[in-house]
Each structure stands twice: as structure tokens, then as C-alpha cells.
Amino acid sequence: MLTVKDIHKSFGNLEVLKGIDFTVNKGDVIAVLGASGSGKTTLLRCMNFLEKADGGTLTFDTEEFELAKMRKKDIHRLRKKTAFVFQNYNLFRNMTALQNVTVGLTVARKMDKSAAEEIGLKMLDKVGLLDRKDHYPNELSGGQQRVAIARALATDPEIIFFDEPTSALDPELIGEVLSVMKDLAEEGMTMVVVTHELNFAANVAKKVIFMEDGKILESNTAEEFFKSPKEERTKEFLRIINRE
Amino acid sequence: MAEFFIETLKFSERLVTIFFDSFGKILLPGIKVTIPLTLISFSISLVIAVATALVQYAHVPVLRHIARFYIWVVRGTPLLVQLFLIFFGLPKLGILLDPFPAAIIVFSLNTGAYDAENIRAAIEAVPKGQIEAGYCVGMSYMQIIFHVVLPQALRTAFPPLSNSLISLVKDTSLAANITVVEMFMATQRINSRVYEPLLLYAEVALIYLIFCTVLTKVQTIWERHLRVLD
């Protein structure tokens, strides 16, 4: 469904992505692991054009694009097929939970308001926050990330990108978000998840990509990755993480 | 002694009579001219300010330079000079304006320049993540501006904008200089008949104070209603 080839990205002199290839198939749940600064988040952002890659190609279904030379029109069209969940939620501060979930439908897709609200309420119900529909983000305390997930779901995306969705959460809230994500995975949603949650990677993800220093060091099924990691560096990473 | 007392009493009686006689005569042009002049100018200034702030924020070629030039000129010249330039100066070019519209033009442009900077600062304070989230739900740049950025920025800019509205109420008194019969001009006219400058100018000052107090109260209530952002 989505293939990227040879993505390169530098910020000034710092080369963050040094040629990345990878493919997302329909129904895949891919966990992207790696130490801080390995380029995971940048990779995700390049795939949704939040960062402009310096080189490489992206193929969505049958269309191929040069990442460095994409037209705004194509970016806009491709973004409508995907959704993005941010580490710090980025809920629209001037909208209620329900408006946050429906704005992608009513404004971006010109959907009728009542039809959009019906979908919005369904999505809020799915993440367990129906009773908070009229709350503004600053009144949602723990529920922000789940509203953000409902917002991502509302537009019926083909892929959802998650950028460290639990990293900004209090420990007691991480479980709620992960369980919502697990449900999505079981429903067959295609997901690419940059995460530090090894349990999620081990139990929910189907594939694991391990990044280091701007490259993919190891790519495997989740089971293989945790049972018998191939690379020395991967073993070390798992050892360190497990000790923590 | 008694004579002096009676004189003083008569004098006070005269002052009280003038005060009450003139109160309505000052307040009426306040309601009919000062308030409309303020509200119309302020509304137009908001439109100018938002447009001026946006073309700079969005780096619209040419227009953003015009915007900078406009702010530079308007903020760098006195309001009174601007009034004279438009009302007395433009007729030399064959552009004759009535006092009221001339005042509206000057006050709108003047307030607009200051508010543009307030709004620009508020727009720039909207976190980048809000805009990225807008793109990710499929909105276009313009949709993000009008549904996400501006609503948030106008809330942030609310206190400075209230400030400029309150300033404008008082600045409209300068329109007396270009023959707009607003509150201050009306007071001057009454004074030229009865010559009680201390009383009458204190009286008009009091009415300005009442107007501004009401606005300040409204601002406080409104601010409480605006939801506190993160």
C-alpha cells in the first residue's frame, strides 16, 4: 500500500535519515523502535510530509512521487488518506472534543454537520470519552490523546501514523491509550507506530523496525525480533531496555 | 458677609444649572457621534488589522511589504497630523471628504496599524503543532487559518484589542479639530457661550470616563467568558 525508498533528510549539517526503505501493507501494525535521535520521528514526519525529505520516493498504491519535488496538491490529496497522532496530541484548543473529531469531516471534507457528528460521537464512544464531548482540550486532562485518536479515526484513514503516542502521558493513562490502539490493530487498521513501549511492540505489532543513526538496522516480524534478534546492536538495545 | 454668601450661593446655583443643562447636550453628541465613530472605526480597523497581519504571516509577496510600509508610516506619524492631512490636505488633490467619513478613514487606518501588530503577535504565538494537526486532518492552509489559527489568535489578542478600543474612544475627541461635532466639540461650543471651562471640561471628561468604565467592565466580563487556553 505504501512504500518509501531511499529517504534522505538532513537538518543543516546533521544527516538524520541516511537512506531508508520500507513498506507498509494493508493491515500491517508496524512498531518503529530505536534510541532517541535515531531518526524515527523524522521518518514518520517525512512520510506524512510534515518534513520535506531531501531525497527518496514514496509510492502510495500505484502512484509514485519524488519526495523532494512533491506538489502541494498531491500532498494535500495523500494526507487525506492518512491520519497522524502526535506525541503532544495537538488537539485544536479552540474546539470541543467533538468539534476536534468532526472538523476533518465538516471543514476539510465538506461533510454535512449532522452526519459528521454522528461519526464523531461514534468515534468518541469508541475511545470511551463520549461523556466528554463538549469539553475543551484544557478540560480533558487525561483524555486528550484518546480524543486525538478519535480525531484520527473519524476521517476513515487508510493508514494512521502514531508518533510516540504515550510518551507524554502519565503512567496510569498509558494503558488506556495502548488498549485503544490494540483494539484498532485487532480490527485490522493499518498503523505505523513510533514508540518506546516494548510491550506494545511485542504484543500488538506484527512487524518491528529497529532504527539507529538514520538507518534501519533490523526489520523483522515482531515475534522474531524479540525472540531472536539478528543484530548485535539490537540485542544490546533490548538488553538495556529490559533492565530498566 | 451675607452679601458674599448670597453671591456664592448664586454662583453655585449657576454652576449646577449649567451642569445639568449641558449634560444632555454633551451626552447626546456622545451617543450620536462619538460612539458610532468609535464603533465603526474599530470594526473597520479590525478587518484591516487581520488582513495586514495575515499577509505578513503568510508571507504574501508584495502585499506583505505594503503592509509593513503602512504600519511604518501610520505608527510613525501623529494622529492629529493624519486627520489634518486627510481632511484639509486631500482637497488639494480634488478629494473632498465630509468630516465624519474623513474621521472614520483616519481612525480606522490608525487603529488598524496598531492592532495589526497585536494580532500578528497573537497569530505567531499559535503553536506550530496546531497547524500541523490541521494539515493532518486534511485541511488546507486557508482552512487552518480561519478555523484554527485566527480563532485562537483573536482570543490571545483580546486584551490588547480592548485596550486599543478604549484608547480610540478618547482619541475621537481629536476629530473636533476637523469640525466633527462630537462630544468635545459640543462642549467647546457650550463653553464659548457660558464660559465655564473648568466645569464643562471636567464634565466632558467625566462622560469619557463613564464610557471607558463601561467598556472596561464589559472587557472583564467577556474575558472571563473566553475559555482559558493551555
mmCIF file of N, CA, C and O in Angstrom, chain A residues 16-72:
data_model
loop_
_atom_site.group_PDB
_atom_site.id
_atom_site.type_symbol
_atom_site.label_atom_id
_atom_site.label_comp_id
_atom_site.label_asym_id
_atom_site.label_seq_id
_atom_site.Cartn_x
_atom_site.Cartn_y
_atom_site.Cartn_z
ATOM 1 N N VAL A 16 19.905 13.158 9.306
ATOM 2 C CA VAL A 16 19.039 12.431 10.230
ATOM 3 C C VAL A 16 18.564 11.118 9.631
ATOM 4 O O VAL A 16 18.464 10.106 10.314
ATOM 5 N N LEU A 17 18.264 11.132 8.336
ATOM 6 C CA LEU A 17 17.867 9.900 7.654
ATOM 7 C C LEU A 17 18.858 9.640 6.532
ATOM 8 O O LEU A 17 19.084 10.490 5.680
ATOM 9 N N LYS A 18 19.434 8.438 6.561
ATOM 10 C CA LYS A 18 20.511 8.155 5.601
ATOM 11 C C LYS A 18 20.100 7.060 4.631
ATOM 12 O O LYS A 18 20.820 6.084 4.453
ATOM 13 N N GLY A 19 18.952 7.213 4.049
ATOM 14 C CA GLY A 19 18.529 6.217 3.080
ATOM 15 C C GLY A 19 17.714 5.127 3.736
ATOM 16 O O GLY A 19 18.248 4.145 4.230
ATOM 17 N N ILE A 20 16.403 5.316 3.748
ATOM 18 C CA ILE A 20 15.515 4.368 4.414
ATOM 19 C C ILE A 20 14.562 3.774 3.381
ATOM 20 O O ILE A 20 13.974 4.503 2.591
ATOM 21 N N ASP A 21 14.430 2.476 3.414
ATOM 22 C CA ASP A 21 13.435 1.812 2.570
ATOM 23 C C ASP A 21 12.488 1.066 3.483
ATOM 24 O O ASP A 21 12.946 0.379 4.388
ATOM 25 N N PHE A 22 11.212 1.239 3.225
ATOM 26 C CA PHE A 22 10.319 0.290 3.893
ATOM 27 C C PHE A 22 8.907 0.340 3.346
ATOM 28 O O PHE A 22 8.521 1.268 2.636
ATOM 29 N N THR A 23 8.194 -0.736 3.614
ATOM 30 C CA THR A 23 6.885 -0.912 3.002
ATOM 31 C C THR A 23 5.835 -1.145 4.078
ATOM 32 O O THR A 23 6.098 -1.844 5.048
ATOM 33 N N VAL A 24 4.690 -0.550 3.878
ATOM 34 C CA VAL A 24 3.557 -0.799 4.763
ATOM 35 C C VAL A 24 2.485 -1.482 3.928
ATOM 36 O O VAL A 24 2.064 -0.942 2.904
ATOM 37 N N ASN A 25 2.093 -2.672 4.346
ATOM 38 C CA ASN A 25 0.996 -3.346 3.643
ATOM 39 C C ASN A 25 -0.306 -3.141 4.406
ATOM 40 O O ASN A 25 -0.297 -2.829 5.591
ATOM 41 N N LYS A 26 -1.380 -3.345 3.699
ATOM 42 C CA LYS A 26 -2.684 -3.167 4.336
ATOM 43 C C LYS A 26 -2.804 -4.097 5.548
ATOM 44 O O LYS A 26 -2.457 -5.271 5.466
ATOM 45 N N GLY A 27 -3.252 -3.543 6.662
ATOM 46 C CA GLY A 27 -3.436 -4.344 7.867
ATOM 47 C C GLY A 27 -2.178 -4.493 8.712
ATOM 48 O O GLY A 27 -2.223 -5.082 9.783
ATOM 49 N N ASP A 28 -1.068 -3.948 8.210
ATOM 50 C CA ASP A 28 0.176 -4.017 9.000
ATOM 51 C C ASP A 28 0.077 -3.167 10.256
ATOM 52 O O ASP A 28 -0.509 -2.091 10.238
ATOM 53 N N VAL A 29 0.666 -3.690 11.330
ATOM 54 C CA VAL A 29 0.889 -2.854 12.507
ATOM 55 C C VAL A 29 2.387 -2.873 12.724
ATOM 56 O O VAL A 29 2.953 -3.911 13.096
ATOM 57 N N ILE A 30 3.041 -1.754 12.403
ATOM 58 C CA ILE A 30 4.497 -1.723 12.426
ATOM 59 C C ILE A 30 4.964 -0.847 13.574
ATOM 60 O O ILE A 30 4.533 0.303 13.692
ATOM 61 N N ALA A 31 5.806 -1.413 14.441
ATOM 62 C CA ALA A 31 6.394 -0.619 15.510
ATOM 63 C C ALA A 31 7.777 -0.173 15.055
ATOM 64 O O ALA A 31 8.559 -0.992 14.570
ATOM 65 N N VAL A 32 8.030 1.105 15.178
ATOM 66 C CA VAL A 32 9.353 1.620 14.842
ATOM 67 C C VAL A 32 10.068 1.907 16.143
ATOM 68 O O VAL A 32 9.648 2.762 16.919
ATOM 69 N N LEU A 33 11.127 1.147 16.392
ATOM 70 C CA LEU A 33 11.878 1.293 17.643
ATOM 71 C C LEU A 33 13.241 1.916 17.371
ATOM 72 O O LEU A 33 13.694 1.973 16.227
ATOM 73 N N GLY A 34 13.877 2.327 18.446
ATOM 74 C CA GLY A 34 15.224 2.881 18.320
ATOM 75 C C GLY A 34 15.458 3.908 19.389
ATOM 76 O O GLY A 34 14.515 4.428 19.981
ATOM 77 N N ALA A 35 16.733 4.200 19.620
ATOM 78 C CA ALA A 35 17.070 5.169 20.657
ATOM 79 C C ALA A 35 16.641 6.576 20.224
ATOM 80 O O ALA A 35 16.361 6.804 19.046
ATOM 81 N N SER A 36 16.602 7.494 21.176
ATOM 82 C CA SER A 36 16.300 8.889 20.840
ATOM 83 C C SER A 36 17.369 9.395 19.871
ATOM 84 O O SER A 36 18.546 9.092 20.027
ATOM 85 N N GLY A 37 16.928 10.124 18.873
ATOM 86 C CA GLY A 37 17.877 10.675 17.918
ATOM 87 C C GLY A 37 18.227 9.726 16.789
ATOM 88 O O GLY A 37 19.063 10.026 15.955
ATOM 89 N N SER A 38 17.540 8.573 16.745
ATOM 90 C CA SER A 38 17.856 7.624 15.678
ATOM 91 C C SER A 38 17.128 7.962 14.376
ATOM 92 O O SER A 38 17.396 7.380 13.340
ATOM 93 N N GLY A 39 16.185 8.911 14.439
ATOM 94 C CA GLY A 39 15.505 9.347 13.226
ATOM 95 C C GLY A 39 14.089 8.805 13.061
ATOM 96 O O GLY A 39 13.455 9.040 12.033
ATOM 97 N N LYS A 40 13.573 8.111 14.079
ATOM 98 C CA LYS A 40 12.239 7.505 13.946
ATOM 99 C C LYS A 40 11.151 8.529 13.663
ATOM 100 O O LYS A 40 10.343 8.376 12.750
ATOM 101 N N THR A 41 11.136 9.572 14.492
ATOM 102 C CA THR A 41 10.087 10.578 14.343
ATOM 103 C C THR A 41 10.215 11.309 13.016
ATOM 104 O O THR A 41 9.213 11.549 12.327
ATOM 105 N N THR A 42 11.433 11.616 12.638
ATOM 106 C CA THR A 42 11.653 12.297 11.358
ATOM 107 C C THR A 42 11.154 11.448 10.198
ATOM 108 O O THR A 42 10.531 11.948 9.257
ATOM 109 N N LEU A 43 11.412 10.141 10.297
ATOM 110 C CA LEU A 43 10.933 9.236 9.250
ATOM 111 C C LEU A 43 9.413 9.323 9.125
ATOM 112 O O LEU A 43 8.861 9.483 8.028
ATOM 113 N N LEU A 44 8.745 9.270 10.268
ATOM 114 C CA LEU A 44 7.283 9.307 10.268
ATOM 115 C C LEU A 44 6.778 10.637 9.682
ATOM 116 O O LEU A 44 5.834 10.666 8.893
ATOM 117 N N ARG A 45 7.433 11.711 10.092
ATOM 118 C CA ARG A 45 7.010 13.036 9.629
ATOM 119 C C ARG A 45 7.262 13.223 8.132
ATOM 120 O O ARG A 45 6.471 13.879 7.449
ATOM 121 N N CYS A 46 8.331 12.613 7.641
ATOM 122 C CA CYS A 46 8.594 12.692 6.204
ATOM 123 C C CYS A 46 7.531 11.931 5.412
ATOM 124 O O CYS A 46 7.138 12.327 4.320
ATOM 125 N N MET A 47 7.045 10.824 6.008
ATOM 126 C CA MET A 47 6.054 10.021 5.303
ATOM 127 C C MET A 47 4.711 10.740 5.213
ATOM 128 O O MET A 47 3.891 10.429 4.360
ATOM 129 N N ASN A 48 4.494 11.694 6.128
ATOM 130 C CA ASN A 48 3.250 12.465 6.031
ATOM 131 C C ASN A 48 3.523 13.900 5.598
ATOM 132 O O ASN A 48 2.681 14.775 5.743
ATOM 133 N N PHE A 49 4.739 14.127 5.112
ATOM 134 C CA PHE A 49 5.137 15.423 4.517
ATOM 135 C C PHE A 49 5.167 16.584 5.504
ATOM 136 O O PHE A 49 5.144 17.739 5.107
ATOM 137 N N LEU A 50 5.177 16.250 6.807
ATOM 138 C CA LEU A 50 5.338 17.336 7.787
ATOM 139 C C LEU A 50 6.773 17.848 7.734
ATOM 140 O O LEU A 50 7.045 18.994 8.063
ATOM 141 N N GLU A 51 7.689 16.938 7.335
ATOM 142 C CA GLU A 51 9.034 17.372 6.990
ATOM 143 C C GLU A 51 9.216 17.060 5.516
ATOM 144 O O GLU A 51 8.731 16.038 5.026
ATOM 145 N N LYS A 52 9.932 17.938 4.847
ATOM 146 C CA LYS A 52 10.190 17.680 3.440
ATOM 147 C C LYS A 52 11.499 16.903 3.323
ATOM 148 O O LYS A 52 12.560 17.403 3.701
ATOM 149 N N ALA A 53 11.403 15.677 2.816
ATOM 150 C CA ALA A 53 12.612 14.867 2.664
ATOM 151 C C ALA A 53 13.485 15.461 1.562
ATOM 152 O O ALA A 53 12.987 16.105 0.641
ATOM 153 N N ASP A 54 14.793 15.241 1.686
ATOM 154 C CA ASP A 54 15.705 15.780 0.666
ATOM 155 C C ASP A 54 15.764 14.872 -0.562
ATOM 156 O O ASP A 54 16.088 15.319 -1.653
ATOM 157 N N GLY A 55 15.482 13.606 -0.338
ATOM 158 C CA GLY A 55 15.519 12.689 -1.472
ATOM 159 C C GLY A 55 14.746 11.422 -1.151
ATOM 160 O O GLY A 55 14.420 11.162 0.004
ATOM 161 N N GLY A 56 14.467 10.642 -2.194
ATOM 162 C CA GLY A 56 13.744 9.397 -1.997
ATOM 163 C C GLY A 56 12.388 9.436 -2.688
ATOM 164 O O GLY A 56 11.946 10.493 -3.137
ATOM 165 N N THR A 57 11.773 8.271 -2.768
ATOM 166 C CA THR A 57 10.464 8.218 -3.416
ATOM 167 C C THR A 57 9.439 7.612 -2.467
ATOM 168 O O THR A 57 9.791 6.915 -1.520
ATOM 169 N N LEU A 58 8.188 7.946 -2.750
ATOM 170 C CA LEU A 58 7.097 7.387 -1.961
ATOM 171 C C LEU A 58 6.058 6.866 -2.941
ATOM 172 O O LEU A 58 5.683 7.558 -3.892
ATOM 173 N N THR A 59 5.658 5.635 -2.722
ATOM 174 C CA THR A 59 4.620 5.065 -3.584
ATOM 175 C C THR A 59 3.389 4.769 -2.743
ATOM 176 O O THR A 59 3.478 4.063 -1.744
ATOM 177 N N PHE A 60 2.288 5.370 -3.145
ATOM 178 C CA PHE A 60 1.034 5.107 -2.437
ATOM 179 C C PHE A 60 0.113 4.393 -3.411
ATOM 180 O O PHE A 60 -0.221 4.945 -4.462
ATOM 181 N N ASP A 61 -0.282 3.169 -3.071
ATOM 182 C CA ASP A 61 -0.998 2.304 -4.013
ATOM 183 C C ASP A 61 -0.185 2.213 -5.300
ATOM 184 O O ASP A 61 0.861 1.602 -5.296
ATOM 185 N N THR A 62 -0.616 2.872 -6.371
ATOM 186 C CA THR A 62 0.150 2.722 -7.608
ATOM 187 C C THR A 62 0.870 4.010 -8.024
ATOM 188 O O THR A 62 1.573 4.029 -9.018
ATOM 189 N N GLU A 63 0.641 5.074 -7.251
ATOM 190 C CA GLU A 63 1.245 6.352 -7.645
ATOM 191 C C GLU A 63 2.616 6.524 -7.018
ATOM 192 O O GLU A 63 2.776 6.342 -5.817
ATOM 193 N N GLU A 64 3.592 6.925 -7.825
ATOM 194 C CA GLU A 64 4.912 7.153 -7.268
ATOM 195 C C GLU A 64 5.259 8.641 -7.275
ATOM 196 O O GLU A 64 4.962 9.354 -8.231
ATOM 197 N N PHE A 65 5.861 9.105 -6.183
ATOM 198 C CA PHE A 65 6.222 10.515 -6.075
ATOM 199 C C PHE A 65 7.670 10.671 -5.670
ATOM 200 O O PHE A 65 8.196 9.884 -4.887
ATOM 201 N N GLU A 66 8.298 11.717 -6.206
ATOM 202 C CA GLU A 66 9.628 12.129 -5.721
ATOM 203 C C GLU A 66 9.399 12.976 -4.477
ATOM 204 O O GLU A 66 8.772 14.035 -4.550
ATOM 205 N N LEU A 67 9.909 12.532 -3.343
ATOM 206 C CA LEU A 67 9.595 13.243 -2.093
ATOM 207 C C LEU A 67 10.075 14.697 -2.073
ATOM 208 O O LEU A 67 9.452 15.563 -1.483
ATOM 209 N N ALA A 68 11.204 14.957 -2.714
ATOM 210 C CA ALA A 68 11.752 16.320 -2.666
ATOM 211 C C ALA A 68 10.996 17.271 -3.584
ATOM 212 O O ALA A 68 11.096 18.485 -3.442
ATOM 213 N N LYS A 69 10.237 16.705 -4.527
ATOM 214 C CA LYS A 69 9.588 17.588 -5.511
ATOM 215 C C LYS A 69 8.070 17.405 -5.527
ATOM 216 O O LYS A 69 7.445 17.465 -6.577
ATOM 217 N N MET A 70 7.476 17.176 -4.375
ATOM 218 C CA MET A 70 6.039 16.931 -4.398
ATOM 219 C C MET A 70 5.242 18.215 -4.510
ATOM 220 O O MET A 70 5.599 19.235 -3.935
ATOM 221 N N ARG A 71 4.168 18.132 -5.267
ATOM 222 C CA ARG A 71 3.309 19.307 -5.402
ATOM 223 C C ARG A 71 2.345 19.379 -4.223
ATOM 224 O O ARG A 71 1.937 18.348 -3.692
ATOM 225 N N LYS A 72 1.989 20.607 -3.873
ATOM 226 C CA LYS A 72 1.075 20.809 -2.740
ATOM 227 C C LYS A 72 -0.218 20.025 -2.917
ATOM 228 O O LYS A 72 -0.770 19.480 -1.967
#
